[in-house]
Coordinates of C-alpha atoms in Angstrom, one line a residue:
X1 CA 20.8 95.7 -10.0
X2 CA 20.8 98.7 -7.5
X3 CA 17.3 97.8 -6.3
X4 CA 18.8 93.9 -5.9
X5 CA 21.2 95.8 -3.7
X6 CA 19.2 98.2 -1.8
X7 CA 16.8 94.9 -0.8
X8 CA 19.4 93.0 0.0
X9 CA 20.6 96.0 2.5
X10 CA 17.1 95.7 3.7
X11 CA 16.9 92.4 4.4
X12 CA 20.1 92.3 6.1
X13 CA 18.7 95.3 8.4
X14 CA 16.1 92.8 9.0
X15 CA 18.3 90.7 10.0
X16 CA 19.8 92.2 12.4
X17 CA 16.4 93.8 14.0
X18 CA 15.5 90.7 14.8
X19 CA 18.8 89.9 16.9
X20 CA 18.1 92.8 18.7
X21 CA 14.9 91.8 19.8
X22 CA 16.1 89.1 22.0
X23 CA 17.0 90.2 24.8
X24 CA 20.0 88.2 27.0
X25 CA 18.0 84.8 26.8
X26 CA 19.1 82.1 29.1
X27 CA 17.2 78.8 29.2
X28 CA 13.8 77.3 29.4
X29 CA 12.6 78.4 33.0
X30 CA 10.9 76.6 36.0
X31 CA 9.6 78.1 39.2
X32 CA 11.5 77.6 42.4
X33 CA 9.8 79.4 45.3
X34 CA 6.4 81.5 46.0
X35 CA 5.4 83.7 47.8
X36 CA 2.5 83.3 49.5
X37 CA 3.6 79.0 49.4
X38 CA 1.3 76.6 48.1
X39 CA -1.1 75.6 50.6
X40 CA -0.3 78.4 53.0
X41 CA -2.6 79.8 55.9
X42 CA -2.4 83.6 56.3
X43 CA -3.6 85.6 59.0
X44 CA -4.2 88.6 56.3
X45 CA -5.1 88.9 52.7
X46 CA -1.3 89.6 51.0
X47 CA -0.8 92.7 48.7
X48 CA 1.0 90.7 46.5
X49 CA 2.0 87.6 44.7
X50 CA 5.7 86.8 44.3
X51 CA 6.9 83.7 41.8
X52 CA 10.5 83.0 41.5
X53 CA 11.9 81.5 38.6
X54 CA 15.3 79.6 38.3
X55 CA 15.7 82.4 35.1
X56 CA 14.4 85.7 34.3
X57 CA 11.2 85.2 32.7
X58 CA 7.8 87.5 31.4
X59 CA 4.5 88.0 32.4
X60 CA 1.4 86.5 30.3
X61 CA -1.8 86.0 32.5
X62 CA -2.8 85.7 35.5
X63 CA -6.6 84.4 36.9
X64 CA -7.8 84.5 40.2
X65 CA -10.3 82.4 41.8
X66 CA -11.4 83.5 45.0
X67 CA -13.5 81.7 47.8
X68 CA -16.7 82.6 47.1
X69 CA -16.2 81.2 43.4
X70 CA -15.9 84.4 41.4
X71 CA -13.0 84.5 38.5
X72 CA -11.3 87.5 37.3
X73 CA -8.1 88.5 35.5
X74 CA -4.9 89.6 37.2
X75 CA -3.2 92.7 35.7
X76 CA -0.2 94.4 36.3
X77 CA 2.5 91.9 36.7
X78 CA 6.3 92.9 36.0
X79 CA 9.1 90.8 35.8
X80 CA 12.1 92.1 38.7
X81 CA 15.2 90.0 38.7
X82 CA 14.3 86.2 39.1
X83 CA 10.6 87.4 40.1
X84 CA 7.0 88.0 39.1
X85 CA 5.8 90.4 41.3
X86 CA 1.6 90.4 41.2
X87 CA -0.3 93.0 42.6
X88 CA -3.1 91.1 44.5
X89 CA -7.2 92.9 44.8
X90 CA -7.6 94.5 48.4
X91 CA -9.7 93.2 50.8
X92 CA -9.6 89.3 49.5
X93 CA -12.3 87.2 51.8
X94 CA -11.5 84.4 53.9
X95 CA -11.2 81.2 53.2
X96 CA -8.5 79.1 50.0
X97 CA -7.8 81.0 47.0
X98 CA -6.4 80.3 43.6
X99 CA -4.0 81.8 41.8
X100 CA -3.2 80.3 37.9
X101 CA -0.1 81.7 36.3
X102 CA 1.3 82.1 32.9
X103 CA 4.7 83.2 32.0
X104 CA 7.3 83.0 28.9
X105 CA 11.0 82.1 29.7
X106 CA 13.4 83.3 27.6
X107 CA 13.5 80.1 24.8
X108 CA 10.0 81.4 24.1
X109 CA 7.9 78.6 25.6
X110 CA 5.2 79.3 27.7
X111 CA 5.1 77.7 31.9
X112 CA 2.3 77.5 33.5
X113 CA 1.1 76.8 37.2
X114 CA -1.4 77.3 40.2
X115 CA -1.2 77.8 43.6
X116 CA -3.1 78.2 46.4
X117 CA -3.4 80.1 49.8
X118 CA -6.1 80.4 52.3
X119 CA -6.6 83.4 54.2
X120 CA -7.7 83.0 58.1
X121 CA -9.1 79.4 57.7
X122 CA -9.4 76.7 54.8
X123 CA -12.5 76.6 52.7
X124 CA -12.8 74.3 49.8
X125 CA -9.6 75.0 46.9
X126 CA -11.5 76.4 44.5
X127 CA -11.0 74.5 40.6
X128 CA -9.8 75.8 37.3
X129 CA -10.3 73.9 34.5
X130 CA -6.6 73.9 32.4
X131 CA -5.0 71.6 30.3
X132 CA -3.2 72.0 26.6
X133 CA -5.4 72.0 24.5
X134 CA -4.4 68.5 22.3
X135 CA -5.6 70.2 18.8
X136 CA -3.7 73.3 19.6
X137 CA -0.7 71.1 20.8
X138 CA -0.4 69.1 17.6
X139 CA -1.4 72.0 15.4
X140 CA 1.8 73.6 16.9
X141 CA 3.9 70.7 16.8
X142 CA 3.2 70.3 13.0
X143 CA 3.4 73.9 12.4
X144 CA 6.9 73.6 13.7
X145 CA 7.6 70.2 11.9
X146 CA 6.6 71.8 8.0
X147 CA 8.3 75.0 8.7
X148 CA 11.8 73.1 9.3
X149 CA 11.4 71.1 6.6
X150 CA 10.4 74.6 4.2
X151 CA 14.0 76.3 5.9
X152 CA 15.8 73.2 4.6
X153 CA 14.5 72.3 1.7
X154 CA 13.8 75.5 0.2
X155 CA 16.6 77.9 1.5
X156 CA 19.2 74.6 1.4
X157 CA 18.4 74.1 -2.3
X158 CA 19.1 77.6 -3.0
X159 CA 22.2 76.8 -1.5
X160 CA 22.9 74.3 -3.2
X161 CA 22.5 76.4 -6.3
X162 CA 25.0 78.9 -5.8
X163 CA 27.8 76.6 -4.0
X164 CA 27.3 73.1 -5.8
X165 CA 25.5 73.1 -9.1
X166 CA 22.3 75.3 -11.2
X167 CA 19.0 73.9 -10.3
X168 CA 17.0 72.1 -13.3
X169 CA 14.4 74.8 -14.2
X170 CA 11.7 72.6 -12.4
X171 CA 13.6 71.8 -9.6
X172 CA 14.2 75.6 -9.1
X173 CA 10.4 76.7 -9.1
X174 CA 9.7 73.8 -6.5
X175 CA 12.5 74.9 -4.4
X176 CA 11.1 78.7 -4.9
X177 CA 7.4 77.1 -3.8
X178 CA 9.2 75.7 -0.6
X179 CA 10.4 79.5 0.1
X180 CA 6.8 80.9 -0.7
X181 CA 5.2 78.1 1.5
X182 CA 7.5 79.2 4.0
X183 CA 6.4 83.2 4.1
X184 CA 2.8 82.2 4.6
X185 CA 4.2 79.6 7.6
X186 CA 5.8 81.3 9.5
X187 CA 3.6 83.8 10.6
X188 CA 1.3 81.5 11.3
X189 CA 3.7 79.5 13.6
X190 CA 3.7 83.0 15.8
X191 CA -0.1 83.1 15.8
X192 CA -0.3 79.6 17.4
X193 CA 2.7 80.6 19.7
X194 CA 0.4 83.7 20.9
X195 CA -2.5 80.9 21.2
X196 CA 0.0 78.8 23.4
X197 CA 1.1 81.9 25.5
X198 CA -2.0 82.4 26.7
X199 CA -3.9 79.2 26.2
X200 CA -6.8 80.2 24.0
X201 CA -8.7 78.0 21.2
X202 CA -8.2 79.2 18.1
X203 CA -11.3 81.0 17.7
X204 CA -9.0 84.0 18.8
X205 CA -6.3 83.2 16.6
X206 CA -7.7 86.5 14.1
X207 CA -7.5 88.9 17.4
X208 CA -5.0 91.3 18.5
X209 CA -4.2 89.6 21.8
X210 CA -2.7 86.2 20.9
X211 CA 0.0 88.1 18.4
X212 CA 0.9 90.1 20.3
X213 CA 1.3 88.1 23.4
X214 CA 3.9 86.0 20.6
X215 CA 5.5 89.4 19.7
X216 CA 7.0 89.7 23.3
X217 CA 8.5 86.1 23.2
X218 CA 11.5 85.3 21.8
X219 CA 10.2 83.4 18.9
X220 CA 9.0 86.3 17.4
X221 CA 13.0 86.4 16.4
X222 CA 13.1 83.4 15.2
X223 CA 10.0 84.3 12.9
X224 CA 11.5 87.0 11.4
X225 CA 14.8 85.1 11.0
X226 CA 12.9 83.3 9.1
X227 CA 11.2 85.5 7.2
X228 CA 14.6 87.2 5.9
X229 CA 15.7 83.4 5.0
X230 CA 12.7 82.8 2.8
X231 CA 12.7 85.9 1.1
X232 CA 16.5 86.5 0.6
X233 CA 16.3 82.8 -1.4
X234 CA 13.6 84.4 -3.3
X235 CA 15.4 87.2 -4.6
X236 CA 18.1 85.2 -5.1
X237 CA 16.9 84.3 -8.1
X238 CA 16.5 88.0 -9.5
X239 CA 20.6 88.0 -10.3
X240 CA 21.1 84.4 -11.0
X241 CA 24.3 84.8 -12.3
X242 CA 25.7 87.9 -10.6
X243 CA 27.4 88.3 -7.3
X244 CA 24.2 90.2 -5.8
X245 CA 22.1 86.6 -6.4
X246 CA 25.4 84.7 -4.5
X247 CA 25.1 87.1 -1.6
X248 CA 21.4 86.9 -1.3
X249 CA 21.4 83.3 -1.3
X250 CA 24.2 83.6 1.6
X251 CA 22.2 85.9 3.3
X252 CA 19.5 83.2 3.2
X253 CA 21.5 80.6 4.8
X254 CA 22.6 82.4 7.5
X255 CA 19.5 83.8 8.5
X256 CA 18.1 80.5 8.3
X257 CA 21.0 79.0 10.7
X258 CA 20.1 82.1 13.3
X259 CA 16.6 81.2 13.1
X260 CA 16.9 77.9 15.4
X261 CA 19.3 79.4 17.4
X262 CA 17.1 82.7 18.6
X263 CA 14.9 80.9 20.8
X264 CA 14.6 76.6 22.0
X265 CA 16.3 74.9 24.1
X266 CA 19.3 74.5 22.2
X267 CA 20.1 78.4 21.9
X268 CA 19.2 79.3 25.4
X269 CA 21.5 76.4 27.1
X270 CA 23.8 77.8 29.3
X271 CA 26.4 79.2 28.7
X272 CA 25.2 80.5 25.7
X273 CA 28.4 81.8 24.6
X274 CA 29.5 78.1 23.9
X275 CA 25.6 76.8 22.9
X276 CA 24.4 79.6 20.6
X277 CA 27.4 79.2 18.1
X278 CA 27.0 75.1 18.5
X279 CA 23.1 75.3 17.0
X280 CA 24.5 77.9 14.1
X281 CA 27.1 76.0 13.1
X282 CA 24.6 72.8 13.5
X283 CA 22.3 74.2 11.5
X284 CA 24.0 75.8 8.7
X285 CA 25.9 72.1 8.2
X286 CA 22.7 70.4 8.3
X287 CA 21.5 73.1 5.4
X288 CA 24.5 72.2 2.9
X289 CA 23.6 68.7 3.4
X290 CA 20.1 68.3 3.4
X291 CA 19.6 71.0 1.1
X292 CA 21.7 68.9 -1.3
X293 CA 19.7 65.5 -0.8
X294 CA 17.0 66.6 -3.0
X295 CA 18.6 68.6 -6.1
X296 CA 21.5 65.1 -6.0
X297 CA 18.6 63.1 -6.0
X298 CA 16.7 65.2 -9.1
X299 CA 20.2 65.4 -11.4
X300 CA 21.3 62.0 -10.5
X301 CA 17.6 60.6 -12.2
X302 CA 19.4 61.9 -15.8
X303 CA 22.8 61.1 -15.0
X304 CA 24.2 63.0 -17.2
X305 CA 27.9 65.3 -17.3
X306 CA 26.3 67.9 -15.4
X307 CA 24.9 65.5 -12.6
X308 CA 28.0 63.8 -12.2
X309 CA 29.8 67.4 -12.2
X310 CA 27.5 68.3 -9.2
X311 CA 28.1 64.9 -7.4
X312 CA 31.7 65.1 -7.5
X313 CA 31.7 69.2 -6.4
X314 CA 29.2 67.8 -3.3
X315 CA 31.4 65.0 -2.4
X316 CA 34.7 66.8 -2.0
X317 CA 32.5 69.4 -0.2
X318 CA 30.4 67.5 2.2
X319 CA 32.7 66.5 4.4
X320 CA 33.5 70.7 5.8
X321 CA 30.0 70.2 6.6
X322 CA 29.2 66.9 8.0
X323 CA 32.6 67.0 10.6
X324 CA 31.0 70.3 12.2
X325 CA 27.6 68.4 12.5
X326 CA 29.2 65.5 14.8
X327 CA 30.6 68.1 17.0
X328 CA 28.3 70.7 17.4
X329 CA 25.7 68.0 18.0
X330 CA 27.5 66.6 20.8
X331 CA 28.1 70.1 22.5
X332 CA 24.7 70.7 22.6
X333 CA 23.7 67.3 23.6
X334 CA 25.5 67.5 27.0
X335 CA 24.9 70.6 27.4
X336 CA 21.3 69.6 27.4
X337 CA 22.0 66.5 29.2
X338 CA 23.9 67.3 31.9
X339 CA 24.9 65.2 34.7
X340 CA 23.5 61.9 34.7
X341 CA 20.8 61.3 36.6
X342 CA 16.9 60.7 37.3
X343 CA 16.2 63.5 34.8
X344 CA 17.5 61.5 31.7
X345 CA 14.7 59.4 32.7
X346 CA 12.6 62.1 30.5
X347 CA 10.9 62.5 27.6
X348 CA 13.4 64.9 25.9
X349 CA 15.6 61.6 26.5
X350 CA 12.9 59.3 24.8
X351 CA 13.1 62.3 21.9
X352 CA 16.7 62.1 21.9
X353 CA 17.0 58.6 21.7
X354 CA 14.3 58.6 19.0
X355 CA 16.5 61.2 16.8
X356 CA 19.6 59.2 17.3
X357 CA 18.1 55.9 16.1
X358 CA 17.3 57.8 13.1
X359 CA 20.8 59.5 12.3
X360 CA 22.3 56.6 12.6
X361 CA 21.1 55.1 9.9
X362 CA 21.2 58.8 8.1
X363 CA 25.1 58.6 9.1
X364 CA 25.6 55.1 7.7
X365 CA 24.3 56.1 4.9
X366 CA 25.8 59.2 4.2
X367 CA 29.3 57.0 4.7
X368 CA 27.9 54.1 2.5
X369 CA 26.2 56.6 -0.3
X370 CA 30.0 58.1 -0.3
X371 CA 32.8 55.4 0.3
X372 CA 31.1 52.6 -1.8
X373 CA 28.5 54.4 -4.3
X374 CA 30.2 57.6 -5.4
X375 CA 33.1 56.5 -7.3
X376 CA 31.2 54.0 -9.1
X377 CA 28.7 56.4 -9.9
X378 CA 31.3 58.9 -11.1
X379 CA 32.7 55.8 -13.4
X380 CA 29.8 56.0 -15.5
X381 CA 28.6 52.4 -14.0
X382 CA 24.3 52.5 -14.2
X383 CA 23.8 50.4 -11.2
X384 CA 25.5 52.4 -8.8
X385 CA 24.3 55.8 -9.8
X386 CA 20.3 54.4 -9.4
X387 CA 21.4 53.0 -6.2
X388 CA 22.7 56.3 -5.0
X389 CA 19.5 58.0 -6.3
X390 CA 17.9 55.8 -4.0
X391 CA 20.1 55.7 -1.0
X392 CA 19.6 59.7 -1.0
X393 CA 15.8 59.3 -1.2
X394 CA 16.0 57.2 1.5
X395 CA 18.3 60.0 3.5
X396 CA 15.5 62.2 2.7
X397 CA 12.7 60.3 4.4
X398 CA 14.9 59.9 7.7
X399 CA 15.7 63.5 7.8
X400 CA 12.0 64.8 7.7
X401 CA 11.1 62.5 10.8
X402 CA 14.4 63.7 12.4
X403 CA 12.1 67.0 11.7
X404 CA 9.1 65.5 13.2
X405 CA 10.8 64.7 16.3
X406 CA 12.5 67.2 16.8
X407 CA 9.5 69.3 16.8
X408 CA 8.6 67.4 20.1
X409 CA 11.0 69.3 21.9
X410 CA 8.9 72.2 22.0
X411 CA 6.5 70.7 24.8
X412 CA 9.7 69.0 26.8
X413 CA 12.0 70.9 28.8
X414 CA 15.8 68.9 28.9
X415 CA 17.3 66.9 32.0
X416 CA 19.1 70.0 33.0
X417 CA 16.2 72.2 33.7
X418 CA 14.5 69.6 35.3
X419 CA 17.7 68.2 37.8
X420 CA 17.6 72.3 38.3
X421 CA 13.9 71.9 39.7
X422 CA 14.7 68.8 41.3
X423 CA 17.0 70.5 43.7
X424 CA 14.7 73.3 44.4
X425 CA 12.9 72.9 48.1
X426 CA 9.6 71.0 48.2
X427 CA 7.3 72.7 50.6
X428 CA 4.1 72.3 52.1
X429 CA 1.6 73.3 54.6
X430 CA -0.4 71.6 57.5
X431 CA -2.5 72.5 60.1
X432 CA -5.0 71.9 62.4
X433 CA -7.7 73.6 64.7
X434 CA -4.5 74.2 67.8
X435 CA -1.3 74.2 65.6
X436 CA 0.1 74.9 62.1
X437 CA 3.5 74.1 60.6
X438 CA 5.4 74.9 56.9
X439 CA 7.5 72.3 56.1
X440 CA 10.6 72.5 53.8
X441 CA 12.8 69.7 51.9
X442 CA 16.0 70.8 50.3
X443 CA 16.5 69.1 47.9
X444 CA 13.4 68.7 47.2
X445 CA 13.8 65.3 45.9
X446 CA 14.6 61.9 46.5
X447 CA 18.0 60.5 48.5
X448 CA 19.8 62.8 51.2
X449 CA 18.0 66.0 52.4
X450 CA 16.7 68.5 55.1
X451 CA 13.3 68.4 56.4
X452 CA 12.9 71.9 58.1
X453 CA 9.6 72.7 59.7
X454 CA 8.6 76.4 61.5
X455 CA 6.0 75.7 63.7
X456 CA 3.1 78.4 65.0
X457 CA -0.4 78.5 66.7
X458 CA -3.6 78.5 65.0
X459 CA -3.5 82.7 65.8
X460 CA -0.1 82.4 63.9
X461 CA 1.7 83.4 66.9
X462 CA 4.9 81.3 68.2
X463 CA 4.7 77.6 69.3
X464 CA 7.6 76.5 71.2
X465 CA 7.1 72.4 72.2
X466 CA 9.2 70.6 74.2
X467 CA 10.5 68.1 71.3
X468 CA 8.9 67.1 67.7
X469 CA 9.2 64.0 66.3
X470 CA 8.9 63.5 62.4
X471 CA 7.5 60.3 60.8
X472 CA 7.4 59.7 57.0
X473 CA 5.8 57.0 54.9
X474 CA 5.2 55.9 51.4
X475 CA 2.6 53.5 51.4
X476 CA 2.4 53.2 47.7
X477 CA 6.0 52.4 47.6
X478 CA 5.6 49.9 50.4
X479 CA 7.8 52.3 52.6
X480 CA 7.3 51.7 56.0
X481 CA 7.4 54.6 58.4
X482 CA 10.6 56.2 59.1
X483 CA 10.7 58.2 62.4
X484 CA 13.1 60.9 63.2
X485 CA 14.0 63.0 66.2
X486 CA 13.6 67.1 64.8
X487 CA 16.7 69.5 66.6
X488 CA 15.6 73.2 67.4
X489 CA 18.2 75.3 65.7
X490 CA 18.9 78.9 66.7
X491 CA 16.9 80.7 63.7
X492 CA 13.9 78.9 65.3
X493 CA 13.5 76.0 62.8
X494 CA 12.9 72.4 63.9
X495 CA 15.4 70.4 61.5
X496 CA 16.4 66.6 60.6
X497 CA 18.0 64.8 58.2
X498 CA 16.8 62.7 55.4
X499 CA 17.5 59.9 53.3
X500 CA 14.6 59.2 50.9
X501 CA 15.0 56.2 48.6
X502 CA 12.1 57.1 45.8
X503 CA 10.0 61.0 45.1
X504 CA 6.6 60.6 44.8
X505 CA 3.8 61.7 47.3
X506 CA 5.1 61.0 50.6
X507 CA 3.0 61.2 54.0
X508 CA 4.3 63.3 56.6
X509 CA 3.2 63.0 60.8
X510 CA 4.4 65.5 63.5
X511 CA 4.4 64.7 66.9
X512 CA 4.6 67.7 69.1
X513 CA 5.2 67.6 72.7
X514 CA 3.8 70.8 74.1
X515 CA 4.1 69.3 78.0
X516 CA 4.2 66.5 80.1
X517 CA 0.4 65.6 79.4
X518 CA -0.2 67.5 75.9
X519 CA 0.9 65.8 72.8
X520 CA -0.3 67.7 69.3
X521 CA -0.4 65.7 66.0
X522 CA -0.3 67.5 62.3
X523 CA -0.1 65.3 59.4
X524 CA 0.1 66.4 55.8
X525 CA 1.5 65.1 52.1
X526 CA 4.7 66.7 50.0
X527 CA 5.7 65.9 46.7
X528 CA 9.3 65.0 45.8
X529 CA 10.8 64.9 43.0
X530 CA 12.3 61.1 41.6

């Protein structure tokens, strides 16, 4: 028993190791600004590459692609603040030059990006062949899917063991598979994270790199959250009847509750203070509940005293667990949500959506199995106890593809991250043989906005024209061209305001009259957000 103890102690030191890893994680991250911009002309090579984030977030890997066609690998990146500050090689040739990027934000999913800037003149953007790789992407997705399913039904049976009823021998070994399954799991889940991180085929999945590139995420947390969950319902069964066996099993639960809640969307949602409690007490609910649909479903086959002993315990129960569900589910849905607006137009909404078509039908259920089927059942009365048996197997079905989607959050970020990007600045740069210009929208998306523009020479000196006109046009929207006088403002940026009715690419004209008799045209395309 003092060994059942001292692991215990151990686990629970576990435990909280793996709360210390994370550091204070916001929210799934998206870059606002660069430095060099996309596109930009520069009369020297830059020392280094700046990317701000709308949250802090950590380097991965960096490739450069220089004019001339040669690739190499970008070391040395630190995270400062908001920033990723890249050192950049010395004496870069002219001509357009490609930086791709690879960071981790704080929920432990991996961004990615490229940009490009020429030096002197523009060459040819050189080309980086990217993309997820769809194997690694579902591999990852199921990964996530299974491992859900192991934390609920193998850590929420155990549960249900120490709180509700015993588990039938057989049951009890199945539920202790679930928790082995788990182990092996879970550390897989951090290699393909690793994989992800740094977007490798999984013929590196055995080296150093891609673990340890998972390591310095946040879902390496979550791992070992889960980790302690598996193994604390393990030893649970060591003292099955003793108060050691209860506390393990506790242990278990809660550690699997944390384990959701150390990285994702959901535990990152600002503020945290409100969000991180809302997916704990979400998921330690959901555990007493779904960790119950299976062990109900197994006794309920006999029907016999203890069965109906464990039903009724379960039904007077249920509800401290299914009220907290509701609500904690609707915090962190609006959280997630935010405001309306073009970003529910998403596909974390079409997940969403999804999920809630299938708990509704969970809910109903869970209402009909215990308003209508439970006393019945409790009566002694056949029919309704082999309708409940089935009505739970049914619950059981919906609640693994509520796992299944669920898992497709991991490659969506929610409408508040991207309404965040949305009101970010849209920039781009055009030029010509005479004259060059950066041009600015804030917000960078459709409806009312600023077009700024800072206008210079081809030698990157000043260009001072008498007036600029602006023109925009969308001809894939059938948006005919709008035409607006610009205003010199004292900080020596031409502005005008905007009313865009759709994003999309939009084509951009500048009319700028140098004299009387000299008339300079730059034309370009910027991308706005919906």
């Amino acid at each position: 028993m003092r060994a059942l103890h001292s692991l215990a102690l151990l686990l629970l030191a576990a435990l909280v190791a793996s709360l210390l890893m994370l550091s204070a994680a916001l929210a799934h991250a998206g870059l606002v600004a660069a430095d060099p911009v996309d596109g930009s002309v520069l009369p020297a090579a830059p020392s280094t590459l700046t990317l701000t984030f709308t949250e802090p977030v950590s380097p991965l890997l960096f490739t450069l692609v220089s004019s001339d066609g040669e690739r190499r690998d970008l070391t040395g990146a630190r995270s400062e603040n908001l920033n990723i500050l890249l050192p950049l090689p010395p004496e870069l040739p002219r001509g357009t030059h490609l930086v791709s990027w690879r960071v981790t934000s704080a929920d432990g999913h991996p961004i990615a990006g490229a940009l490009a800037f020429s030096i002197g003149e523009v060459g040819t953007r050189p080309t980086l062949i990217a993309g997820t790789d769809p194997l690694l992407a579902g591999s990852i997705w199921l990964a996530r899917a299974m491992l859900y399913a192991l934390l609920f039904l193998g850590v929420g049976t155990t549960l249900f063991g120490r709180l509700v009823a015993p588990l039938p021998p057989t049951l009890d070994r199945l539920s202790q598979l679930f928790c082995a399954a788990g182990l092996l799991l879970a550390p897989l889940t951090l290699g393909l994270q690793g994989l992800d991180a740094l977007d490798s085929g999984f013929a590196r999945l055995f080296s150093a790199a891609p673990w340890a590139a998972a390591l310095s995420t946040s879902y390496a947390a979550t791992v070992a959250a889960a980790l302690v969950a598996f193994l604390a319902s393990l030893l649970s069964r060591l003292s099955p009847e003793g108060r050691s066996g209860i506390m393990l099993a506790l242990l278990a639960t809660i550690a699997a509750a944390l384990a959701p809640m150390l990285s994702g969307h959901a535990g990152t949602a600002p503020p945290t203070w409100l969000s991180k409690p809302a997916v704990f007490v979400h998921i330690a609910g959901l555990l007493f509940w779904v960790g119950a649909l299976l062990p109900l479903g197994w006794l309920l086959q006999a029907g016999d005293a203890p069965a109906l002993v464990a039903l009724q315990r379960f039904s007077r129960l249920i509800p401290l667990a299914i009220v907290p569900v509701i609500l904690s589910g609707l915090v962190l849905a609006l959280l997630q949500l935010g405001p309306p607006g073009p970003a529910w137009q998403s596909t974390y909404v079409a997940l969403l959506l999804t999920k809630l078509a299938l708990l509704l039908p969970l809910f109903g259920l869970a209402v009909w199995n215990r308003a209508a089927l439970t006393r019945p059942t409790l009566a002694g009365i056949d029919t309704a106890r082999r309708r409940l048996r089935r009505s739970i197997g049914i619950e059981l079905l919906l609640v693994l593809l509520v796992f299944a989607v669920v898992a497709g959050w991991r490659f969506t970020p929610p409408p508040r991250v991207i309404a965040e990007l949305a009101a970010q600045p849209a920039r781009t740069h055009v030029h010509t043989a005479a004259a060059m210009a950066d041009i600015t929208v804030t917000p960078g998306r459709a409806g009312a906005s600023t077009l700024s523009v800072w206008l210079s020479d081809a030698e990157f000196g000043p260009l001072e024209p008498k007036s600029l006109r602006v023109a925009l046009f969308n001809a894939g929207l059938g948006v005919e061209r709008l035409t607006r006088p610009a205003t010199l403002d004292a900080d020596g940026f031409w502005r005008v305001p905007l009313t865009l009715p759709a994003g999309g690419a939009w084509s951009i004209e500048l009319d700028l009259r140098i004299d009387d008799f000299t008339l300079l045209k730059l034309s370009g395309e910027i991308e706005l957000a919906p």
